[in-house]
Amino acid sequence: MKIGIIGSGRMVSSIHLPLLSCIDNVKIEFIADRNNPLSLAKMYNTKSIQIDKISNLPKCDIILLAVPMGVKEKYLYELIKRDCHIFAEKPFAVDLASHKKILKLNNKITCNYVRNYYDTTRNIKNIISSKIFGKIKTISIVEGGINGKTGLSKNSYQNNPELSGGFLKDSASHTFSQLDFLFDKIFLQEASVIWENGFDVETQAIFHVNDSFSIDYLGTQLKNIEPSITIIFEDYEIKFNHLIPDSTFAISSLNTKKKFIFQHESSFGSTFAQAYYLKWINFLKKVSSSSKIDSEIETSITTTRIIDNIIQKGNKK
């Protein structure tokens, strides 16, 4: 399986390349970037390409696309012409209309919403599905924190709102993809967004799920908070950190003072590397077996719809 890589940033160098180089029957055909990634390509004994014209890039079975959100679309349209499989870094699209348009042209795409391979996500799904604690009454989600020094230059694409995504697309998208994995029907009821310099820095939202319970969401970069999801069942409360692969589950009785810690066996990704590995293996198996790929699920179109709706309701100027 020949894999070409477009983009040579941190996710490629620290996650994707180390994993792909260890997977049987995978050959890293090239690494391409606007700035010649010569040193990185040399480390993995592959071809280095400085991108001049996208159409000149070599053909491969799979392309890993890890470029800024603001330029991703033009790469996708060129790759779609080649009818190859695409593994895209998140966020997948700038808005819902673009997301739908891309999927109409190609159904061989996945997006790297990796948290669905966390032990944490799989275990809470099993707990909810088992109904061992009864019906869900409400859910509360908080996440974010004040960014310290990032080491980014003023000219970094991450400081450009036309290229980068802001908190919703860069961070909250992972959490919304978890909700998409856990629940069938999620609808935004209301939202408010605080904007600074073209970026969303805080979002408060209320969702309705399956017409049976609500989710209160707070994502912020304006204050330090402890990330968590708290699920209130009929008689119990479960709290865990949805950002990490191996979170413990703190269970409290609502009627007594009893508290429990749920210990679980690891059956999916208990580390970040394991989760990324499982995501890649799942996609590679589908490609090699020519299995049908449901790209709406693979790219979590629900996540894009949620973010689109929040931005519309958030009164962006």
mmCIF file of N, CA and C in Angstrom, residues 24-123:
data_model
loop_
_atom_site.group_PDB
_atom_site.id
_atom_site.type_symbol
_atom_site.label_atom_id
_atom_site.label_comp_id
_atom_site.label_asym_id
_atom_site.label_seq_id
_atom_site.Cartn_x
_atom_site.Cartn_y
_atom_site.Cartn_z
ATOM 1 N N ASP A 24 3.011 -3.183 8.584
ATOM 2 C CA ASP A 24 3.363 -4.075 7.482
ATOM 3 C C ASP A 24 2.625 -3.678 6.196
ATOM 4 N N ASN A 25 3.283 -3.897 5.086
ATOM 5 C CA ASN A 25 2.720 -3.679 3.748
ATOM 6 C C ASN A 25 2.362 -2.223 3.472
ATOM 7 N N VAL A 26 2.975 -1.320 4.212
ATOM 8 C CA VAL A 26 2.797 0.108 3.951
ATOM 9 C C VAL A 26 4.129 0.694 3.519
ATOM 10 N N LYS A 27 4.106 1.428 2.417
ATOM 11 C CA LYS A 27 5.304 2.115 1.945
ATOM 12 C C LYS A 27 5.018 3.614 1.881
ATOM 13 N N ILE A 28 5.834 4.394 2.571
ATOM 14 C CA ILE A 28 5.702 5.841 2.509
ATOM 15 C C ILE A 28 6.377 6.300 1.220
ATOM 16 N N GLU A 29 5.569 6.696 0.258
ATOM 17 C CA GLU A 29 6.052 6.986 -1.090
ATOM 18 C C GLU A 29 6.750 8.343 -1.170
ATOM 19 N N PHE A 30 6.202 9.331 -0.460
ATOM 20 C CA PHE A 30 6.812 10.665 -0.466
ATOM 21 C C PHE A 30 6.256 11.498 0.680
ATOM 22 N N ILE A 31 6.987 12.559 1.012
ATOM 23 C CA ILE A 31 6.518 13.602 1.924
ATOM 24 C C ILE A 31 6.643 14.914 1.178
ATOM 25 N N ALA A 32 5.536 15.649 1.084
ATOM 26 C CA ALA A 32 5.528 16.893 0.312
ATOM 27 C C ALA A 32 5.063 18.060 1.177
ATOM 28 N N ASP A 33 5.657 19.211 0.937
ATOM 29 C CA ASP A 33 5.271 20.429 1.657
ATOM 30 C C ASP A 33 5.706 21.637 0.834
ATOM 31 N N ARG A 34 5.184 22.804 1.199
ATOM 32 C CA ARG A 34 5.606 24.030 0.502
ATOM 33 C C ARG A 34 7.091 24.303 0.737
ATOM 34 N N ASN A 35 7.547 24.005 1.958
ATOM 35 C CA ASN A 35 8.975 24.065 2.265
ATOM 36 C C ASN A 35 9.521 22.647 2.197
ATOM 37 N N ASN A 36 10.554 22.450 1.446
ATOM 38 C CA ASN A 36 11.074 21.105 1.200
ATOM 39 C C ASN A 36 11.384 20.364 2.501
ATOM 40 N N PRO A 37 10.654 19.262 2.784
ATOM 41 C CA PRO A 37 10.857 18.507 4.033
ATOM 42 C C PRO A 37 11.991 17.497 3.909
ATOM 43 N N LEU A 38 13.128 17.949 3.458
ATOM 44 C CA LEU A 38 14.242 17.062 3.130
ATOM 45 C C LEU A 38 14.710 16.240 4.328
ATOM 46 N N SER A 39 14.898 16.893 5.467
ATOM 47 C CA SER A 39 15.410 16.189 6.657
ATOM 48 C C SER A 39 14.433 15.120 7.133
ATOM 49 N N LEU A 40 13.151 15.463 7.157
ATOM 50 C CA LEU A 40 12.140 14.508 7.610
ATOM 51 C C LEU A 40 12.052 13.324 6.664
ATOM 52 N N ALA A 41 12.067 13.591 5.357
ATOM 53 C CA ALA A 41 12.010 12.505 4.375
ATOM 54 C C ALA A 41 13.230 11.597 4.477
ATOM 55 N N LYS A 42 14.378 12.181 4.762
ATOM 56 C CA LYS A 42 15.603 11.391 4.897
ATOM 57 C C LYS A 42 15.515 10.439 6.076
ATOM 58 N N MET A 43 14.883 10.885 7.176
ATOM 59 C CA MET A 43 14.727 10.039 8.359
ATOM 60 C C MET A 43 13.941 8.775 8.049
ATOM 61 N N TYR A 44 13.009 8.889 7.100
ATOM 62 C CA TYR A 44 12.139 7.752 6.784
ATOM 63 C C TYR A 44 12.443 7.164 5.404
ATOM 64 N N ASN A 45 13.600 7.512 4.880
ATOM 65 C CA ASN A 45 14.097 6.914 3.645
ATOM 66 C C ASN A 45 13.069 6.990 2.517
ATOM 67 N N THR A 46 12.522 8.199 2.334
ATOM 68 C CA THR A 46 11.524 8.378 1.293
ATOM 69 C C THR A 46 11.813 9.652 0.512
ATOM 70 N N LYS A 47 11.010 9.894 -0.500
ATOM 71 C CA LYS A 47 11.216 11.028 -1.389
ATOM 72 C C LYS A 47 10.700 12.321 -0.765
ATOM 73 N N SER A 48 11.467 13.373 -0.894
ATOM 74 C CA SER A 48 11.061 14.694 -0.418
ATOM 75 C C SER A 48 10.627 15.547 -1.604
ATOM 76 N N ILE A 49 9.478 16.226 -1.455
ATOM 77 C CA ILE A 49 8.957 17.044 -2.550
ATOM 78 C C ILE A 49 8.599 18.428 -2.026
ATOM 79 N N GLN A 50 9.116 19.438 -2.681
ATOM 80 C CA GLN A 50 8.693 20.812 -2.404
ATOM 81 C C GLN A 50 7.550 21.134 -3.362
ATOM 82 N N ILE A 51 6.372 21.411 -2.798
ATOM 83 C CA ILE A 51 5.173 21.579 -3.619
ATOM 84 C C ILE A 51 5.237 22.879 -4.410
ATOM 85 N N ASP A 52 5.143 22.732 -5.715
ATOM 86 C CA ASP A 52 5.049 23.875 -6.613
ATOM 87 C C ASP A 52 3.658 23.901 -7.236
ATOM 88 N N LYS A 53 3.278 22.766 -7.793
ATOM 89 C CA LYS A 53 1.964 22.630 -8.406
ATOM 90 C C LYS A 53 1.338 21.333 -7.892
ATOM 91 N N ILE A 54 0.134 21.431 -7.314
ATOM 92 C CA ILE A 54 -0.493 20.266 -6.681
ATOM 93 C C ILE A 54 -0.668 19.122 -7.665
ATOM 94 N N SER A 55 -1.010 19.437 -8.892
ATOM 95 C CA SER A 55 -1.274 18.395 -9.891
ATOM 96 C C SER A 55 -0.028 17.591 -10.250
ATOM 97 N N ASN A 56 1.153 18.090 -9.883
ATOM 98 C CA ASN A 56 2.395 17.376 -10.198
ATOM 99 C C ASN A 56 2.769 16.338 -9.146
ATOM 100 N N LEU A 57 2.029 16.278 -8.052
ATOM 101 C CA LEU A 57 2.357 15.316 -7.002
ATOM 102 C C LEU A 57 2.139 13.887 -7.499
ATOM 103 N N PRO A 58 3.006 12.941 -7.104
ATOM 104 C CA PRO A 58 2.868 11.547 -7.564
ATOM 105 C C PRO A 58 1.555 10.915 -7.106
ATOM 106 N N LYS A 59 1.109 9.921 -7.832
ATOM 107 C CA LYS A 59 -0.110 9.195 -7.470
ATOM 108 C C LYS A 59 0.225 8.096 -6.455
ATOM 109 N N CYS A 60 -0.720 7.857 -5.547
ATOM 110 C CA CYS A 60 -0.553 6.815 -4.524
ATOM 111 C C CYS A 60 -1.896 6.147 -4.257
ATOM 112 N N ASP A 61 -1.860 5.062 -3.505
ATOM 113 C CA ASP A 61 -3.111 4.406 -3.102
ATOM 114 C C ASP A 61 -3.876 5.266 -2.102
ATOM 115 N N ILE A 62 -3.131 5.874 -1.170
ATOM 116 C CA ILE A 62 -3.727 6.710 -0.133
ATOM 117 C C ILE A 62 -2.896 7.980 0.002
ATOM 118 N N ILE A 63 -3.584 9.090 0.196
ATOM 119 C CA ILE A 63 -2.898 10.338 0.516
ATOM 120 C C ILE A 63 -3.281 10.759 1.935
ATOM 121 N N LEU A 64 -2.279 10.988 2.759
ATOM 122 C CA LEU A 64 -2.495 11.614 4.064
ATOM 123 C C LEU A 64 -2.407 13.113 3.851
ATOM 124 N N LEU A 65 -3.515 13.810 4.093
ATOM 125 C CA LEU A 65 -3.574 15.253 3.853
ATOM 126 C C LEU A 65 -3.568 15.982 5.196
ATOM 127 N N ALA A 66 -2.442 16.622 5.506
ATOM 128 C CA ALA A 66 -2.278 17.304 6.792
ATOM 129 C C ALA A 66 -1.809 18.726 6.549
ATOM 130 N N VAL A 67 -2.731 19.529 6.000
ATOM 131 C CA VAL A 67 -2.445 20.923 5.677
ATOM 132 C C VAL A 67 -3.454 21.804 6.401
ATOM 133 N N PRO A 68 -3.187 23.116 6.511
ATOM 134 C CA PRO A 68 -4.127 24.010 7.192
ATOM 135 C C PRO A 68 -5.524 23.978 6.574
ATOM 136 N N MET A 69 -6.522 24.167 7.425
ATOM 137 C CA MET A 69 -7.916 24.115 6.996
ATOM 138 C C MET A 69 -8.203 25.040 5.820
ATOM 139 N N GLY A 70 -7.625 26.225 5.833
ATOM 140 C CA GLY A 70 -7.930 27.219 4.810
ATOM 141 C C GLY A 70 -7.450 26.880 3.414
ATOM 142 N N VAL A 71 -6.514 25.940 3.275
ATOM 143 C CA VAL A 71 -6.023 25.548 1.946
ATOM 144 C C VAL A 71 -6.355 24.098 1.615
ATOM 145 N N LYS A 72 -7.003 23.427 2.541
ATOM 146 C CA LYS A 72 -7.259 21.989 2.366
ATOM 147 C C LYS A 72 -8.149 21.697 1.171
ATOM 148 N N GLU A 73 -9.135 22.553 0.932
ATOM 149 C CA GLU A 73 -10.130 22.265 -0.088
ATOM 150 C C GLU A 73 -9.516 22.125 -1.484
ATOM 151 N N LYS A 74 -8.580 22.999 -1.819
ATOM 152 C CA LYS A 74 -7.995 22.922 -3.167
ATOM 153 C C LYS A 74 -7.192 21.635 -3.340
ATOM 154 N N TYR A 75 -6.578 21.144 -2.269
ATOM 155 C CA TYR A 75 -5.882 19.858 -2.341
ATOM 156 C C TYR A 75 -6.885 18.720 -2.524
ATOM 157 N N LEU A 76 -7.986 18.790 -1.782
ATOM 158 C CA LEU A 76 -8.995 17.735 -1.878
ATOM 159 C C LEU A 76 -9.540 17.609 -3.294
ATOM 160 N N TYR A 77 -9.833 18.733 -3.935
ATOM 161 C CA TYR A 77 -10.391 18.675 -5.287
ATOM 162 C C TYR A 77 -9.405 18.077 -6.282
ATOM 163 N N GLU A 78 -8.132 18.353 -6.123
ATOM 164 C CA GLU A 78 -7.124 17.754 -6.995
ATOM 165 C C GLU A 78 -7.007 16.250 -6.736
ATOM 166 N N LEU A 79 -7.024 15.852 -5.465
ATOM 167 C CA LEU A 79 -6.903 14.430 -5.133
ATOM 168 C C LEU A 79 -8.129 13.644 -5.567
ATOM 169 N N ILE A 80 -9.286 14.266 -5.501
ATOM 170 C CA ILE A 80 -10.521 13.610 -5.933
ATOM 171 C C ILE A 80 -10.454 13.237 -7.415
ATOM 172 N N LYS A 81 -9.793 14.061 -8.232
ATOM 173 C CA LYS A 81 -9.631 13.756 -9.652
ATOM 174 C C LYS A 81 -8.893 12.442 -9.850
ATOM 175 N N ARG A 82 -8.051 12.076 -8.896
ATOM 176 C CA ARG A 82 -7.223 10.873 -9.031
ATOM 177 C C ARG A 82 -7.931 9.621 -8.547
ATOM 178 N N ASP A 83 -9.090 9.809 -7.912
ATOM 179 C CA ASP A 83 -9.878 8.675 -7.415
ATOM 180 C C ASP A 83 -9.086 7.830 -6.413
ATOM 181 N N CYS A 84 -8.275 8.498 -5.607
ATOM 182 C CA CYS A 84 -7.517 7.778 -4.580
ATOM 183 C C CYS A 84 -8.229 7.895 -3.232
ATOM 184 N N HIS A 85 -7.807 7.101 -2.267
ATOM 185 C CA HIS A 85 -8.328 7.210 -0.920
ATOM 186 C C HIS A 85 -7.604 8.336 -0.188
ATOM 187 N N ILE A 86 -8.332 9.015 0.690
ATOM 188 C CA ILE A 86 -7.788 10.187 1.367
ATOM 189 C C ILE A 86 -7.991 10.061 2.874
ATOM 190 N N PHE A 87 -6.910 10.264 3.619
ATOM 191 C CA PHE A 87 -6.947 10.315 5.082
ATOM 192 C C PHE A 87 -6.638 11.760 5.439
ATOM 193 N N ALA A 88 -7.672 12.511 5.841
ATOM 194 C CA ALA A 88 -7.509 13.945 6.086
ATOM 195 C C ALA A 88 -7.423 14.236 7.581
ATOM 196 N N GLU A 89 -6.532 15.157 7.934
ATOM 197 C CA GLU A 89 -6.526 15.644 9.311
ATOM 198 C C GLU A 89 -7.737 16.542 9.525
ATOM 199 N N LYS A 90 -8.163 16.642 10.772
ATOM 200 C CA LYS A 90 -9.306 17.504 11.088
ATOM 201 C C LYS A 90 -8.835 18.956 11.220
ATOM 202 N N PRO A 91 -9.766 19.924 11.098
ATOM 203 C CA PRO A 91 -11.171 19.744 10.727
ATOM 204 C C PRO A 91 -11.292 19.437 9.242
ATOM 205 N N PHE A 92 -12.371 18.746 8.864
ATOM 206 C CA PHE A 92 -12.458 18.259 7.492
ATOM 207 C C PHE A 92 -12.768 19.374 6.500
ATOM 208 N N ALA A 93 -13.697 20.251 6.841
ATOM 209 C CA ALA A 93 -14.127 21.276 5.888
ATOM 210 C C ALA A 93 -14.401 22.591 6.599
ATOM 211 N N VAL A 94 -14.383 23.672 5.836
ATOM 212 C CA VAL A 94 -14.590 25.000 6.434
ATOM 213 C C VAL A 94 -16.048 25.204 6.833
ATOM 214 N N ASP A 95 -16.969 24.529 6.144
ATOM 215 C CA ASP A 95 -18.387 24.655 6.479
ATOM 216 C C ASP A 95 -19.146 23.455 5.924
ATOM 217 N N LEU A 96 -20.441 23.386 6.259
ATOM 218 C CA LEU A 96 -21.251 22.231 5.890
ATOM 219 C C LEU A 96 -21.448 22.129 4.377
ATOM 220 N N ALA A 97 -21.627 23.258 3.709
ATOM 221 C CA ALA A 97 -21.825 23.224 2.254
ATOM 222 C C ALA A 97 -20.608 22.624 1.546
ATOM 223 N N SER A 98 -19.417 23.032 1.971
ATOM 224 C CA SER A 98 -18.185 22.488 1.382
ATOM 225 C C SER A 98 -18.049 21.001 1.684
ATOM 226 N N HIS A 99 -18.387 20.617 2.906
ATOM 227 C CA HIS A 99 -18.313 19.215 3.318
ATOM 228 C C HIS A 99 -19.192 18.343 2.405
ATOM 229 N N LYS A 100 -20.440 18.766 2.192
ATOM 230 C CA LYS A 100 -21.364 18.001 1.354
ATOM 231 C C LYS A 100 -20.879 17.929 -0.089
ATOM 232 N N LYS A 101 -20.354 19.036 -0.582
ATOM 233 C CA LYS A 101 -19.882 19.091 -1.980
ATOM 234 C C LYS A 101 -18.732 18.122 -2.207
ATOM 235 N N ILE A 102 -17.810 18.079 -1.247
ATOM 236 C CA ILE A 102 -16.657 17.178 -1.376
ATOM 237 C C ILE A 102 -17.098 15.723 -1.371
ATOM 238 N N LEU A 103 -18.018 15.366 -0.474
ATOM 239 C CA LEU A 103 -18.449 13.971 -0.372
ATOM 240 C C LEU A 103 -19.270 13.527 -1.584
ATOM 241 N N LYS A 104 -19.899 14.464 -2.273
ATOM 242 C CA LYS A 104 -20.609 14.102 -3.491
ATOM 243 C C LYS A 104 -19.639 13.662 -4.583
ATOM 244 N N LEU A 105 -18.421 14.170 -4.507
ATOM 245 C CA LEU A 105 -17.423 13.883 -5.536
ATOM 246 C C LEU A 105 -16.564 12.665 -5.213
ATOM 247 N N ASN A 106 -16.480 12.309 -3.939
ATOM 248 C CA ASN A 106 -15.608 11.204 -3.535
ATOM 249 C C ASN A 106 -16.136 10.549 -2.276
ATOM 250 N N ASN A 107 -16.227 9.243 -2.264
ATOM 251 C CA ASN A 107 -16.694 8.512 -1.081
ATOM 252 C C ASN A 107 -15.589 7.598 -0.530
ATOM 253 N N LYS A 108 -14.336 8.025 -0.731
ATOM 254 C CA LYS A 108 -13.192 7.233 -0.278
ATOM 255 C C LYS A 108 -12.359 8.020 0.735
ATOM 256 N N ILE A 109 -13.044 8.757 1.601
ATOM 257 C CA ILE A 109 -12.359 9.691 2.494
ATOM 258 C C ILE A 109 -12.661 9.374 3.950
ATOM 259 N N THR A 110 -11.649 9.550 4.783
ATOM 260 C CA THR A 110 -11.856 9.539 6.228
ATOM 261 C C THR A 110 -11.218 10.789 6.806
ATOM 262 N N CYS A 111 -11.627 11.130 8.028
ATOM 263 C CA CYS A 111 -11.048 12.267 8.731
ATOM 264 C C CYS A 111 -10.570 11.789 10.097
ATOM 265 N N ASN A 112 -9.490 12.339 10.556
ATOM 266 C CA ASN A 112 -8.822 11.817 11.741
ATOM 267 C C ASN A 112 -9.460 12.267 13.064
ATOM 268 N N TYR A 113 -10.740 11.882 13.238
ATOM 269 C CA TYR A 113 -11.392 12.080 14.535
ATOM 270 C C TYR A 113 -11.087 10.844 15.380
ATOM 271 N N VAL A 114 -9.935 10.900 16.022
ATOM 272 C CA VAL A 114 -9.339 9.702 16.604
ATOM 273 C C VAL A 114 -9.935 9.319 17.958
ATOM 274 N N ARG A 115 -10.624 10.231 18.629
ATOM 275 C CA ARG A 115 -11.107 9.915 19.978
ATOM 276 C C ARG A 115 -12.137 8.787 20.014
ATOM 277 N N ASN A 116 -12.725 8.474 18.862
ATOM 278 C CA ASN A 116 -13.665 7.357 18.824
ATOM 279 C C ASN A 116 -12.972 6.015 19.028
ATOM 280 N N TYR A 117 -11.633 6.029 19.007
ATOM 281 C CA TYR A 117 -10.862 4.814 19.268
ATOM 282 C C TYR A 117 -10.257 4.816 20.669
ATOM 283 N N TYR A 118 -10.614 5.795 21.474
ATOM 284 C CA TYR A 118 -10.179 5.814 22.879
ATOM 285 C C TYR A 118 -10.938 4.756 23.674
ATOM 286 N N ASP A 119 -10.249 4.145 24.630
ATOM 287 C CA ASP A 119 -10.950 3.321 25.609
ATOM 288 C C ASP A 119 -12.039 4.131 26.303
ATOM 289 N N THR A 120 -11.721 5.377 26.611
ATOM 290 C CA THR A 120 -12.672 6.249 27.300
ATOM 291 C C THR A 120 -13.987 6.332 26.549
ATOM 292 N N THR A 121 -13.921 6.612 25.248
ATOM 293 C CA THR A 121 -15.130 6.781 24.446
ATOM 294 C C THR A 121 -15.883 5.467 24.295
ATOM 295 N N ARG A 122 -15.162 4.391 24.041
ATOM 296 C CA ARG A 122 -15.815 3.091 23.854
ATOM 297 C C ARG A 122 -16.479 2.605 25.146
ATOM 298 N N ASN A 123 -15.826 2.865 26.279
ATOM 299 C CA ASN A 123 -16.395 2.397 27.545
ATOM 300 C C ASN A 123 -17.640 3.178 27.935
#
